[in-house]
Short mmCIF file of C-alpha atoms and ligand atoms in Angstrom, two decimals:
data_model
loop_
_atom_site.label_atom_id
_atom_site.label_comp_id
_atom_site.label_asym_id
_atom_site.label_seq_id
_atom_site.Cartn_x
_atom_site.Cartn_y
_atom_site.Cartn_z
CA UNK A 1 56.73 97.22 130.24
CA UNK A 2 57.77 99.02 127.26
CA UNK A 3 60.42 101.66 128.31
CA UNK A 4 60.35 105.30 126.66
CA UNK A 5 63.61 105.29 124.67
CA UNK A 6 65.16 109.13 124.69
CA UNK A 7 67.85 110.27 122.39
CA UNK A 8 69.76 113.29 123.29
CA UNK A 9 72.03 115.03 121.47
CA UNK A 10 75.55 114.05 123.65
CA UNK A 11 77.06 117.82 123.38
CA UNK A 12 73.67 119.68 124.28
CA UNK A 13 71.78 117.16 126.22
CA UNK A 14 69.21 118.22 124.24
CA UNK A 15 66.56 115.46 124.33
CA UNK A 16 66.07 115.23 120.29
CA UNK A 17 63.41 112.63 120.58
CA UNK A 18 61.25 110.01 122.61
CA UNK A 19 60.26 106.74 121.34
CA UNK A 20 58.51 102.79 123.31
CA UNK A 21 61.00 100.62 123.78
CA UNK A 22 60.41 96.91 121.91
CA UNK A 23 60.08 95.48 125.24
CA UNK A 24 62.11 92.30 126.20
CA UNK A 25 58.55 89.89 125.17
CA UNK A 26 58.13 90.71 121.78
CA UNK A 27 61.03 89.44 121.12
CA UNK A 28 59.28 86.10 120.06
CA UNK A 29 56.69 87.70 117.66
CA UNK A 30 59.76 89.53 116.37
CA UNK A 31 61.45 86.41 114.91
CA UNK A 32 58.19 84.76 113.84
CA UNK A 33 57.46 87.90 111.69
CA UNK A 34 61.10 87.60 110.17
CA UNK A 35 60.82 83.75 109.70
CA UNK A 36 57.81 85.13 107.78
CA UNK A 37 59.12 87.98 106.38
CA UNK A 38 62.49 85.53 105.10
CA UNK A 39 60.59 83.26 103.30
CA UNK A 40 58.92 85.11 100.55
CA UNK A 41 61.80 87.56 100.57
CA UNK A 42 64.36 84.63 99.77
CA UNK A 43 62.67 83.69 96.92
CA UNK A 44 62.17 87.30 95.35
CA UNK A 45 65.03 86.82 92.58
CA UNK A 46 68.41 87.92 93.27
CA UNK A 47 68.02 90.67 90.47
CA UNK A 48 64.29 91.62 92.76
CA UNK A 49 66.02 91.50 95.13
CA UNK A 50 68.49 94.36 94.58
CA UNK A 51 66.06 96.99 92.84
CA UNK A 52 65.86 97.76 96.36
CA UNK A 53 69.17 97.72 96.32
CA UNK A 54 69.35 100.27 93.67
CA UNK A 55 66.06 103.05 95.34
CA UNK A 56 68.18 102.40 98.56
CA UNK A 57 71.12 104.53 97.29
CA UNK A 58 68.84 106.58 94.96
CA UNK A 59 67.36 107.40 98.52
CA UNK A 60 70.37 108.75 100.22
CA UNK A 61 72.00 110.12 97.22
CA UNK A 62 69.28 112.44 97.45
CA UNK A 63 68.74 112.68 101.42
CA UNK A 64 72.00 113.63 102.16
CA UNK A 65 71.86 115.92 104.11
CA UNK A 66 69.58 115.35 106.27
CA UNK A 67 71.04 111.79 107.05
CA UNK A 68 73.74 113.74 107.79
CA UNK A 69 72.13 115.64 110.10
CA UNK A 70 70.74 112.92 111.80
CA UNK A 71 74.26 110.95 112.09
CA UNK A 72 75.33 114.60 113.64
CA UNK A 73 72.39 115.19 116.09
CA UNK A 74 73.08 111.00 118.21
CA UNK A 75 76.79 111.23 117.59
CA UNK A 76 78.11 114.72 118.14
CA UNK A 77 80.29 113.85 115.67
CA UNK A 78 81.25 117.05 112.50
CA UNK A 79 79.31 117.23 109.69
CA UNK A 80 82.29 115.99 107.18
CA UNK A 81 82.94 113.18 109.24
CA UNK A 82 79.33 112.07 108.80
CA UNK A 83 79.40 112.18 105.12
CA UNK A 84 83.23 110.36 104.50
CA UNK A 85 82.46 108.20 107.41
CA UNK A 86 79.07 106.86 107.74
CA UNK A 87 77.18 107.84 104.89
CA UNK A 88 79.89 107.26 101.94
CA UNK A 89 80.62 103.79 102.50
CA UNK A 90 77.16 102.89 102.86
CA UNK A 91 76.53 104.07 99.49
CA UNK A 92 79.56 102.49 98.32
CA UNK A 93 79.16 99.11 99.43
CA UNK A 94 75.54 99.21 98.08
CA UNK A 95 76.41 100.42 94.53
CA UNK A 96 79.42 97.46 94.81
CA UNK A 97 77.51 94.60 95.61
CA UNK A 98 74.96 96.20 93.28
CA UNK A 99 76.90 95.23 90.38
CA UNK A 100 79.23 92.84 92.48
CA UNK A 101 76.61 90.57 93.67
CA UNK A 102 75.51 88.37 90.73
CA UNK A 103 78.88 87.20 90.44
CA UNK A 104 79.70 86.23 93.36
CA UNK A 105 76.55 83.90 94.48
CA UNK A 106 75.71 82.88 91.75
CA UNK A 107 76.68 78.81 91.28
CA UNK A 108 80.27 78.14 90.95
CA UNK A 109 81.83 75.11 88.69
CA UNK A 110 84.15 73.50 89.67
CA UNK A 111 86.82 71.12 88.75
CA UNK A 112 86.32 67.08 89.36
CA UNK A 113 88.72 64.74 89.48
CA UNK A 114 90.25 62.42 86.61
CA UNK A 115 89.00 58.82 89.60
CA UNK A 116 85.17 60.93 89.27
CA UNK A 117 85.34 59.98 85.74
CA UNK A 118 81.69 61.01 84.32
CA UNK A 119 80.34 63.18 87.62
CA UNK A 120 80.67 67.23 87.50
CA UNK A 121 80.86 69.27 90.55
CA UNK A 122 79.13 72.32 91.69
CA UNK A 123 79.38 75.11 94.67
CA UNK A 124 75.14 76.16 95.37
CA UNK A 125 74.86 79.59 97.83
CA UNK A 126 71.14 80.34 99.30
CA UNK A 127 70.16 82.59 102.04
CA UNK A 128 70.45 81.44 107.00
CA UNK A 129 67.67 82.76 107.33
CA UNK A 130 67.33 85.48 109.83
CA UNK A 131 70.21 87.23 110.49
CA UNK A 132 70.36 89.30 114.28
CA UNK A 133 72.82 92.25 113.20
CA UNK A 134 74.12 94.30 116.62
CA UNK A 135 75.49 97.71 116.17
CA UNK A 136 78.16 100.13 117.92
CA UNK A 137 77.64 103.56 118.36
CA UNK A 138 80.80 105.34 117.05
CA UNK A 139 79.24 104.50 113.19
CA UNK A 140 76.22 103.63 113.73
CA UNK A 141 74.61 104.21 110.62
CA UNK A 142 77.59 102.59 108.89
CA UNK A 143 78.57 99.47 111.35
CA UNK A 144 74.28 98.93 110.90
CA UNK A 145 73.38 99.22 107.33
CA UNK A 146 76.46 97.34 105.81
CA UNK A 147 75.82 94.35 107.51
CA UNK A 148 71.91 94.78 107.41
CA UNK A 149 72.69 95.29 103.56
CA UNK A 150 74.51 92.38 103.05
CA UNK A 151 73.12 90.35 104.49
CA UNK A 152 69.61 91.68 102.45
CA UNK A 153 71.19 91.03 99.39
CA UNK A 154 71.74 87.35 100.52
CA UNK A 155 67.97 86.50 100.83
CA UNK A 156 67.96 87.22 104.54
CA UNK A 157 65.38 88.79 106.41
CA UNK A 158 66.98 90.89 109.35
CA UNK A 159 66.75 91.86 112.67
CA UNK A 160 68.52 94.34 114.09
CA UNK A 161 69.17 96.32 117.30
CA UNK A 162 71.42 99.01 117.07
CA UNK A 163 73.20 100.43 119.94
CA UNK A 164 71.47 102.14 122.81
CA UNK A 165 74.10 105.30 122.95
CA UNK A 166 72.11 106.60 119.29
CA UNK A 167 69.11 105.60 119.08
CA UNK A 168 67.40 107.22 116.76
CA UNK A 169 70.12 106.32 113.60
CA UNK A 170 67.01 103.53 114.34
CA UNK A 171 64.40 104.95 113.94
CA UNK A 172 66.55 106.11 110.98
CA UNK A 173 66.82 103.11 109.19
CA UNK A 174 63.69 102.06 109.27
CA UNK A 175 62.77 105.14 107.44
CA UNK A 176 64.86 104.12 104.61
CA UNK A 177 63.53 100.86 104.76
CA UNK A 178 59.67 102.38 104.26
CA UNK A 179 60.40 104.86 101.59
CA UNK A 180 62.34 102.30 99.76
CA UNK A 181 58.84 99.93 100.10
CA UNK A 182 61.51 97.48 101.72
CA UNK A 183 58.68 94.48 101.59
CA UNK A 184 57.50 94.19 106.13
CA UNK A 185 58.92 92.11 108.24
CA UNK A 186 62.03 91.96 105.62
CA UNK A 187 64.10 93.99 107.93
CA UNK A 188 62.76 94.95 111.62
CA UNK A 189 64.51 97.13 113.96
CA UNK A 190 64.81 96.51 117.64
CA UNK A 191 65.01 99.59 120.05
CA UNK A 192 66.54 98.71 123.16
CA UNK A 193 69.78 98.19 124.94
CA UNK A 194 71.95 95.08 126.59
CA UNK A 195 68.85 93.58 127.75
CA UNK A 196 67.55 93.10 124.59
CA UNK A 197 70.38 92.56 122.10
CA UNK A 198 70.38 89.08 124.98
CA UNK A 199 68.11 88.23 124.32
CA UNK A 200 67.69 88.42 120.68
CA UNK A 201 71.15 86.44 120.94
CA UNK A 202 68.64 83.78 123.55
CA UNK A 203 66.72 83.80 119.67
CA UNK A 204 65.65 82.17 117.30
CA UNK A 205 68.53 83.99 114.64
CA UNK A 206 70.34 82.09 112.56
CA UNK A 207 73.34 83.94 111.71
CA UNK A 208 74.58 86.27 114.67
CA UNK A 209 76.62 89.75 112.87
CA UNK A 210 78.06 91.92 115.74
CA UNK A 211 79.84 94.62 116.31
CA UNK A 212 81.16 95.81 119.03
CA UNK A 213 83.38 95.45 122.35
CA UNK A 214 85.29 92.81 123.29
CA UNK A 215 83.98 92.29 126.31
CA UNK A 216 79.58 92.03 124.85
CA UNK A 217 81.56 90.27 121.59
CA UNK A 218 83.15 87.10 123.51
CA UNK A 219 79.79 86.86 125.76
CA UNK A 220 78.14 86.45 122.34
CA UNK A 221 80.21 84.08 121.34
CA UNK A 222 80.51 81.63 124.08
CA UNK A 223 76.49 81.79 123.49
CA UNK A 224 76.74 81.46 119.81
CA UNK A 225 78.71 78.91 119.80
CA UNK A 226 77.05 77.01 122.87
CA UNK A 227 74.25 76.65 120.74
CA UNK A 228 75.66 76.25 117.04
CA UNK A 229 74.76 79.25 115.79
CA UNK A 230 77.76 80.58 113.16
CA UNK A 231 78.73 84.42 114.25
CA UNK A 232 80.86 87.11 113.54
CA UNK A 233 82.01 88.92 115.07
CA UNK A 234 83.73 92.70 114.67
CA UNK A 235 85.53 94.17 117.72
CA UNK A 236 88.17 96.28 119.94
CA UNK A 237 91.63 97.34 118.55
CA UNK A 238 94.83 99.28 119.84
CA UNK A 239 96.19 100.13 116.28
CA UNK A 240 100.12 100.35 115.76
CA UNK A 241 101.88 103.01 113.59
CA UNK A 242 105.10 102.33 112.56
CA UNK A 243 107.47 105.47 111.11
CA UNK A 244 110.30 104.50 109.65
CA UNK A 245 113.07 107.08 109.40
CA UNK A 246 112.93 106.57 105.20
CA UNK A 247 108.45 107.76 105.21
CA UNK A 248 107.86 110.53 104.42
CA UNK A 249 107.42 113.07 107.70
CA UNK A 250 104.91 115.92 106.43
CA UNK A 251 102.51 112.22 105.32
CA UNK A 252 103.64 110.63 108.62
CA UNK A 253 102.72 113.70 110.40
CA UNK A 254 99.43 114.10 109.19
CA UNK A 255 98.90 110.38 108.26
CA UNK A 256 99.29 109.88 112.69
CA UNK A 257 96.88 113.02 113.82
CA UNK A 258 94.59 112.59 111.58
CA UNK A 259 94.10 108.58 111.97
CA UNK A 260 94.40 109.26 115.74
CA UNK A 261 92.08 112.21 116.31
CA UNK A 262 89.18 111.34 113.85
CA UNK A 263 85.33 110.83 115.23
CA UNK A 264 87.69 112.53 118.61
CA UNK A 265 89.17 107.99 118.25
CA UNK A 266 86.13 106.67 118.56
CA UNK A 267 87.02 104.74 115.68
CA UNK A 268 88.38 100.77 115.90
CA UNK A 269 90.90 100.77 113.56
CA UNK A 270 91.90 105.06 116.07
CA UNK A 271 95.53 104.71 115.66
CA UNK A 272 96.50 104.11 119.43
CA UNK A 273 100.15 103.89 119.02
CA UNK A 274 102.40 105.44 117.39
CA UNK A 275 106.54 104.46 116.90
CA UNK A 276 108.47 106.57 115.38
CA UNK A 277 112.44 105.60 114.79
CA UNK A 278 114.32 107.02 116.99
CA UNK A 279 116.62 108.62 114.63
CA UNK A 280 113.77 111.43 113.34
CA UNK A 281 111.52 111.33 116.92
CA UNK A 282 112.53 114.58 117.40
CA UNK A 283 111.95 116.58 114.56
CA UNK A 284 108.34 114.29 114.63
CA UNK A 285 106.72 115.37 118.11
CA UNK A 286 107.71 118.88 116.75
CA UNK A 287 105.69 119.02 113.34
CA UNK A 288 102.72 116.65 115.11
CA UNK A 289 102.40 118.97 118.94
CA UNK A 290 102.46 121.58 115.91
CA UNK A 291 99.69 120.21 113.18
CA UNK A 292 97.89 119.12 115.80
CA UNK A 293 97.34 122.42 117.87
CA UNK A 294 95.94 123.90 114.56
CA UNK A 295 92.87 121.27 114.45
CA UNK A 296 90.07 123.47 115.01
CA UNK A 297 87.13 122.23 117.94
CA UNK A 298 83.83 121.66 116.45
CA UNK A 299 84.75 121.44 112.97
CA UNK A 300 87.98 118.92 112.75
CA UNK A 301 87.26 117.13 116.22
CA UNK A 302 83.51 116.48 117.43
CA UNK A 303 81.99 115.50 121.04
CA UNK A 304 82.62 112.44 122.40
CA UNK A 305 79.76 110.83 121.70
CA UNK A 306 79.43 108.93 125.11
CA UNK A 307 79.95 110.47 129.10
CA UNK A 308 80.97 106.12 129.32
CA UNK A 309 84.08 106.54 127.16
CA UNK A 310 85.41 109.89 128.40
CA UNK A 311 85.53 108.25 131.89
CA UNK A 312 87.54 105.21 130.41
CA UNK A 313 89.62 108.22 128.61
CA UNK A 314 89.82 110.58 131.41
CA UNK A 315 91.41 107.05 133.13
CA UNK A 316 93.62 106.04 131.39
CA UNK A 317 94.91 109.41 130.45
CA UNK A 318 95.57 109.61 134.23
CA UNK A 319 97.39 106.57 134.81
CA UNK A 320 99.73 107.29 132.15
CA UNK A 321 100.47 110.83 133.58
CA UNK A 322 100.61 108.89 137.20
CA UNK A 323 102.91 106.52 135.69
CA UNK A 324 105.38 109.80 134.02
CA UNK A 325 104.06 110.25 130.98
CA UNK A 326 104.28 113.61 129.44
CA UNK A 327 101.03 115.46 128.41
CA UNK A 328 102.29 117.43 124.83
CA UNK A 329 98.53 118.66 123.50
CA UNK A 330 95.61 119.22 124.63
CA UNK A 331 93.95 119.14 128.33
CA UNK A 332 94.56 117.57 131.85
CA UNK A 333 91.83 115.32 132.73
CA UNK A 334 91.44 117.26 136.08
CA UNK A 335 90.39 120.97 133.37
CA UNK A 336 88.32 118.89 131.55
CA UNK A 337 84.85 119.43 133.09
CA UNK A 338 81.36 118.43 132.24
CA UNK A 339 82.40 119.55 128.28
CA UNK A 340 82.28 116.58 125.67
CA UNK A 341 84.77 118.36 123.25
CA UNK A 342 88.39 116.44 124.71
CA UNK A 343 90.73 118.13 123.18
CA UNK A 344 93.56 115.75 121.30
CA UNK A 345 96.23 114.84 123.69
CA UNK A 346 99.67 113.78 122.33
CA UNK A 347 101.82 111.41 125.50
CA UNK A 348 105.07 111.03 124.94
CA UNK A 349 107.34 109.07 127.91
CA UNK A 350 104.70 106.12 127.96
CA UNK A 351 105.72 102.99 129.14
CA UNK A 352 103.53 98.81 128.51
CA UNK A 353 102.87 99.46 131.92
CA UNK A 354 100.21 101.86 131.56
CA UNK A 355 96.58 101.35 129.35
CA UNK A 356 97.45 103.53 127.00
CA UNK A 357 99.42 101.61 124.87
CA UNK A 358 98.03 98.38 126.41
CA UNK A 359 93.72 98.91 126.46
CA UNK A 360 91.59 100.54 123.83
CA UNK A 361 91.03 103.18 124.78
CA UNK A 362 88.33 105.10 122.43
CA UNK A 363 89.27 108.54 122.24
CA UNK A 364 91.68 111.95 121.16
CA UNK A 365 94.83 110.23 122.70
CA UNK A 366 98.18 109.27 120.61
CA UNK A 367 101.64 108.13 122.98
CA UNK A 368 104.34 108.17 121.07
CA UNK A 369 107.15 106.30 120.73
CA UNK A 370 110.53 106.36 119.74
CA UNK A 371 112.26 102.51 118.08
CA UNK A 372 116.07 101.61 117.37
CA UNK A 373 115.51 98.99 114.87
CA UNK A 374 112.94 97.09 112.58
CA UNK A 375 112.99 94.37 114.21
CA UNK A 376 112.03 95.52 118.33
CA UNK A 377 109.43 98.02 116.01
CA UNK A 378 107.60 94.38 114.55
CA UNK A 379 108.41 93.07 118.34
CA UNK A 380 106.49 96.06 119.86
CA UNK A 381 103.62 96.65 117.57
CA UNK A 382 102.58 92.56 117.73
CA UNK A 383 102.31 93.13 121.48
CA UNK A 384 98.81 93.28 122.26
CA UNK A 385 96.03 91.44 122.39
CA UNK A 386 94.52 92.91 119.74
CA UNK A 387 95.23 92.91 116.12
CA UNK A 388 92.70 95.23 114.02
CA UNK A 389 94.41 97.79 111.80
CA UNK A 390 98.44 99.11 111.78
CA UNK A 391 100.15 101.37 108.68
CA UNK A 392 103.69 101.47 107.56
CA UNK A 393 105.31 103.82 106.77
CA UNK A 394 108.81 103.66 104.78
CA UNK A 395 110.11 104.44 101.07
CA UNK A 396 111.22 101.76 101.06
CA UNK A 397 108.13 99.39 99.53
CA UNK A 398 110.78 95.94 99.75
CA UNK A 399 110.87 96.90 103.38
CA UNK A 400 107.02 98.12 104.05
CA UNK A 401 106.11 94.53 102.52
CA UNK A 402 108.24 92.80 104.93
CA UNK A 403 107.67 94.18 107.41
CA UNK A 404 103.86 94.11 107.63
CA UNK A 405 103.87 90.62 106.73
CA UNK A 406 104.57 90.05 109.91
CA UNK A 407 102.71 92.39 111.96
CA UNK A 408 99.43 89.40 113.22
CA UNK A 409 96.42 91.63 112.26
CA UNK A 410 93.54 91.38 110.39
CA UNK A 411 94.67 94.04 108.14
CA UNK A 412 97.21 96.43 107.00
CA UNK A 413 97.82 99.67 105.61
CA UNK A 414 101.26 100.91 103.84
CA UNK A 415 102.10 104.63 103.45
CA UNK A 416 98.46 105.57 104.78
CA UNK A 417 96.02 104.94 107.51
CA UNK A 418 92.73 103.32 108.31
CA UNK A 419 91.80 102.80 104.46
CA UNK A 420 91.18 99.60 103.81
CA UNK A 421 87.79 98.95 105.46
CA UNK A 422 87.06 101.47 102.42
CA UNK A 423 88.06 99.52 99.43
CA UNK A 424 84.32 97.37 99.54
CA UNK A 425 86.62 94.79 97.92
CA UNK A 426 88.29 93.76 100.40
CA UNK A 427 87.76 91.43 103.45
CA UNK A 428 87.55 92.97 106.72
CA UNK A 429 87.83 91.76 109.81
CA UNK A 430 90.31 91.46 113.28
CA UNK A 431 92.35 88.31 114.61
CA UNK A 432 93.46 87.56 118.15
CA UNK A 433 90.35 89.53 120.41
CA UNK A 434 89.61 91.90 117.46
CA UNK A 435 86.92 89.00 116.37
CA UNK A 436 85.85 86.59 114.64
CA UNK A 437 85.11 86.23 110.47
CA UNK A 438 84.85 89.27 108.17
CA UNK A 439 82.68 90.81 105.39
CA UNK A 440 83.18 92.98 102.73
CA UNK A 441 84.48 92.33 100.48
CA UNK A 442 82.86 88.66 98.31
CA UNK A 443 83.32 87.73 101.84
CA UNK A 444 80.26 90.22 103.29
CA UNK A 445 77.80 87.92 100.74
CA UNK A 446 79.27 84.67 101.92
CA UNK A 447 78.84 84.97 105.46
CA UNK A 448 75.36 85.44 105.21
CA UNK A 449 75.30 82.87 103.16
CA UNK A 450 74.54 78.55 103.40
CA UNK A 451 76.96 77.46 100.88
CA UNK A 452 76.04 73.83 100.15
CA UNK A 453 78.23 71.38 97.97
CA UNK A 454 77.39 69.74 95.40
CA UNK A 455 78.57 65.77 93.10
CA UNK A 456 75.92 64.80 90.40
CA UNK A 457 76.14 61.49 88.61
CA UNK A 458 74.57 61.12 85.91
CA UNK A 459 73.17 58.52 87.17
CA UNK A 460 73.49 55.12 83.97
CA UNK A 461 76.63 53.05 85.44
CA UNK A 462 75.30 50.17 87.70
CA UNK A 463 77.79 50.54 90.97
CA UNK A 464 80.38 52.35 91.86
CA UNK A 465 84.32 50.77 92.14
CA UNK A 466 84.96 51.22 95.67
CA UNK A 467 80.97 49.73 96.94
CA UNK A 468 80.14 46.39 97.84
CA UNK A 469 80.79 43.43 97.64
CA UNK A 470 84.80 44.28 97.90
CA UNK A 471 85.88 40.41 97.69
CA UNK A 472 88.45 40.95 95.35
CA UNK A 473 88.72 44.54 95.50
CA UNK A 474 92.06 45.07 98.12
CA UNK A 475 94.09 44.86 95.33
CA UNK A 476 91.89 46.19 92.19
CA UNK A 477 92.03 49.67 94.50
CA UNK A 478 95.63 49.04 95.55
CA UNK A 479 97.36 49.42 92.00
CA UNK A 480 94.38 52.28 91.22
CA UNK A 481 95.75 53.92 94.27
CA UNK A 482 99.72 54.26 93.89
CA UNK A 483 99.02 54.69 89.76
CA UNK A 484 96.36 57.93 90.23
CA UNK A 485 99.26 59.42 92.69
CA UNK A 486 102.71 58.07 90.84
CA UNK A 487 105.29 60.17 89.34
CA UNK A 488 106.19 59.33 85.97
CA UNK A 489 108.95 57.30 86.86
CA UNK A 490 107.11 54.98 89.94
CA UNK A 491 103.94 54.72 87.23
CA UNK A 492 106.40 52.94 84.17
CA UNK A 493 107.54 50.80 87.17
CA UNK A 494 104.68 50.37 88.52
CA UNK A 495 103.29 49.36 85.21
CA UNK A 496 106.29 46.43 84.72
CA UNK A 497 105.94 45.37 88.03
CA UNK A 498 102.28 43.96 87.16
CA UNK A 499 102.87 43.37 83.88
CA UNK A 500 105.62 40.80 85.67
CA UNK A 501 103.10 39.27 87.95
CA UNK A 502 100.74 38.62 84.76
CA UNK A 503 103.80 37.30 82.51
CA UNK A 504 104.57 34.54 86.35
CA UNK A 505 100.25 33.97 86.66
P1 LIG B 1 79.28 97.44 123.20
O1 LIG B 1 80.01 96.24 123.00
O2 LIG B 1 79.05 98.06 124.58
O3 LIG B 1 77.75 97.30 122.55
C1 LIG B 1 77.90 97.77 121.21
C2 LIG B 1 76.14 95.89 121.03
O4 LIG B 1 76.19 95.35 122.11
C3 LIG B 1 75.38 97.48 121.49
O5 LIG B 1 74.15 97.80 120.47
C4 LIG B 1 74.55 96.71 122.65
O6 LIG B 1 73.62 97.74 123.31
C5 LIG B 1 74.87 95.47 122.70
N1 LIG B 1 74.89 94.70 123.73
C6 LIG B 1 75.78 95.48 124.41
N2 LIG B 1 75.93 93.84 125.63
C7 LIG B 1 74.67 92.32 125.42
C8 LIG B 1 74.63 91.41 126.01
N3 LIG B 1 75.16 90.78 126.74
N4 LIG B 1 74.28 91.09 124.25
C9 LIG B 1 73.76 90.88 123.21
N5 LIG B 1 74.20 92.72 122.78
C10 LIG B 1 74.67 93.45 123.66
O7 LIG B 1 79.82 98.36 122.15
P2 LIG B 1 80.03 99.93 122.00
O8 LIG B 1 80.77 100.43 122.80
O9 LIG B 1 78.66 100.64 122.16
O10 LIG B 1 80.91 100.25 120.82
C11 LIG B 1 81.82 100.67 120.88
C12 LIG B 1 83.10 99.62 120.93
O11 LIG B 1 82.90 98.94 119.30
C13 LIG B 1 84.88 99.36 121.21
O12 LIG B 1 85.46 98.42 121.14
C14 LIG B 1 85.28 99.18 119.20
O13 LIG B 1 86.04 98.77 119.08
C15 LIG B 1 83.88 99.31 118.90
N6 LIG B 1 83.44 98.35 117.29
C16 LIG B 1 84.73 97.91 117.01
C17 LIG B 1 84.50 98.25 115.20
C18 LIG B 1 85.49 96.75 114.06
O14 LIG B 1 84.65 97.00 112.72
N7 LIG B 1 85.61 95.87 114.73
C19 LIG B 1 83.38 98.81 115.17
C20 LIG B 1 83.27 99.58 115.57
C21 LIG B 1 83.75 99.87 116.59
#
């Protein structure tokens, strides 16, 4: 039986929309439709597929306010952030792939070694089939649209299951597909929660692209590997920011405040641990508190999106305070009440025994710790199960490169925060518990492609030296191997001894 999906504004509780959920029983039908749409879509030329990408970009540019409002009412985020972090990255990736896709997806000729004289080699890229995209609620538009667009450009059909926490974003994406006349069933949106996600994973996807928590990612990864379905897992983070004493203090303070509190801290790459060199620690904290207190609720900081996340944040902050942490800004959890707006919190006196330093908080909380040496900072930053992003702050470029190279992370930023994800040329993905695989950059299209390596012979020679019969071949093949892999000196002595043997015969 179909349930009714009710979308509510996270901060006001007001009902925004309601409609029927996709029944799990419809899953086989979704895959059937996706299969037929794939046959049609994959046979269109890349050029034709890209015309829809161009239409999508223009549609979005002409409807920025409407899209921003939809995102804000679904998430409670402030309008500027909807524009900068949810909409602009999508327009940017559309424009990037519009130009770049023909280069990435075209046939690539590769060299053929001399041993295979007469042959040629190349790599071709084909679409996979139906891609299942499952997305989270924190940037529900961007994190749905970017993999969807990438998979479509590569020639796949897509089933998208957006988060049930921000369900109207699924309706918005369906509307965009309709407005640009995207051929039927090339993109289908499945509306529902965890059970529907599970049923879709258990269905017939040719690739699963998942963005969400480590816990869910692990379950999907197990199911995908059991059935040998390729998957990309974009999971959580606990990103460190390391500030050395020679960094621009003003810039580091502004960077930390934005990096930790943008989107109310509900960012997979939020700054969740700040390590400050001992000599500047006091001044850094004073300035940090001053800047944080200037932030305006509702204008700079939006509401939380998901009630359940408030409980996690509360648990982490209370655990830290109970174990001796000091709350320098924001309210004690006992005073939060029912509001989904949380004032940004800075915590000091924190230790590795607290959840605030070890588990993903995903809220407007910034724990700050001091360190003495470079080695200590690197060790503390790496002391985590996560590896999504990290930032290093210093004016010493050599030190910056050296420290970054020692961090175990999928992405890193020097004297800035989060920003790697905004450069469409750079691949994006996490290591350790933060995920497996990449998207964005050229990898973003190749992830959704089946790669085929081809070697071509003109077909005139009767046979190859390595084919049957083997009689009297051993010595000839041995000579060939030695000659082929030898350096000049070895080659001369090889030819000499062969000549000697020949004379002796
Ligand atoms: P979540 O794992 O609870 O849910 C994500 C999606 O998975 C939702 O659509 C949900 O319905 C679906 N789902 C849940 N259980 C499922 C199951 N068993 N099978 C199939 N689908 C299932 O995550 P969330 O709370 O929506 O998102 C927050 C998390 O996402 C945070 O940990 C955050 O760090 C992470 N995240 C990562 C990135 C990244 O790029 N690495 C980006 C944004 C968010």
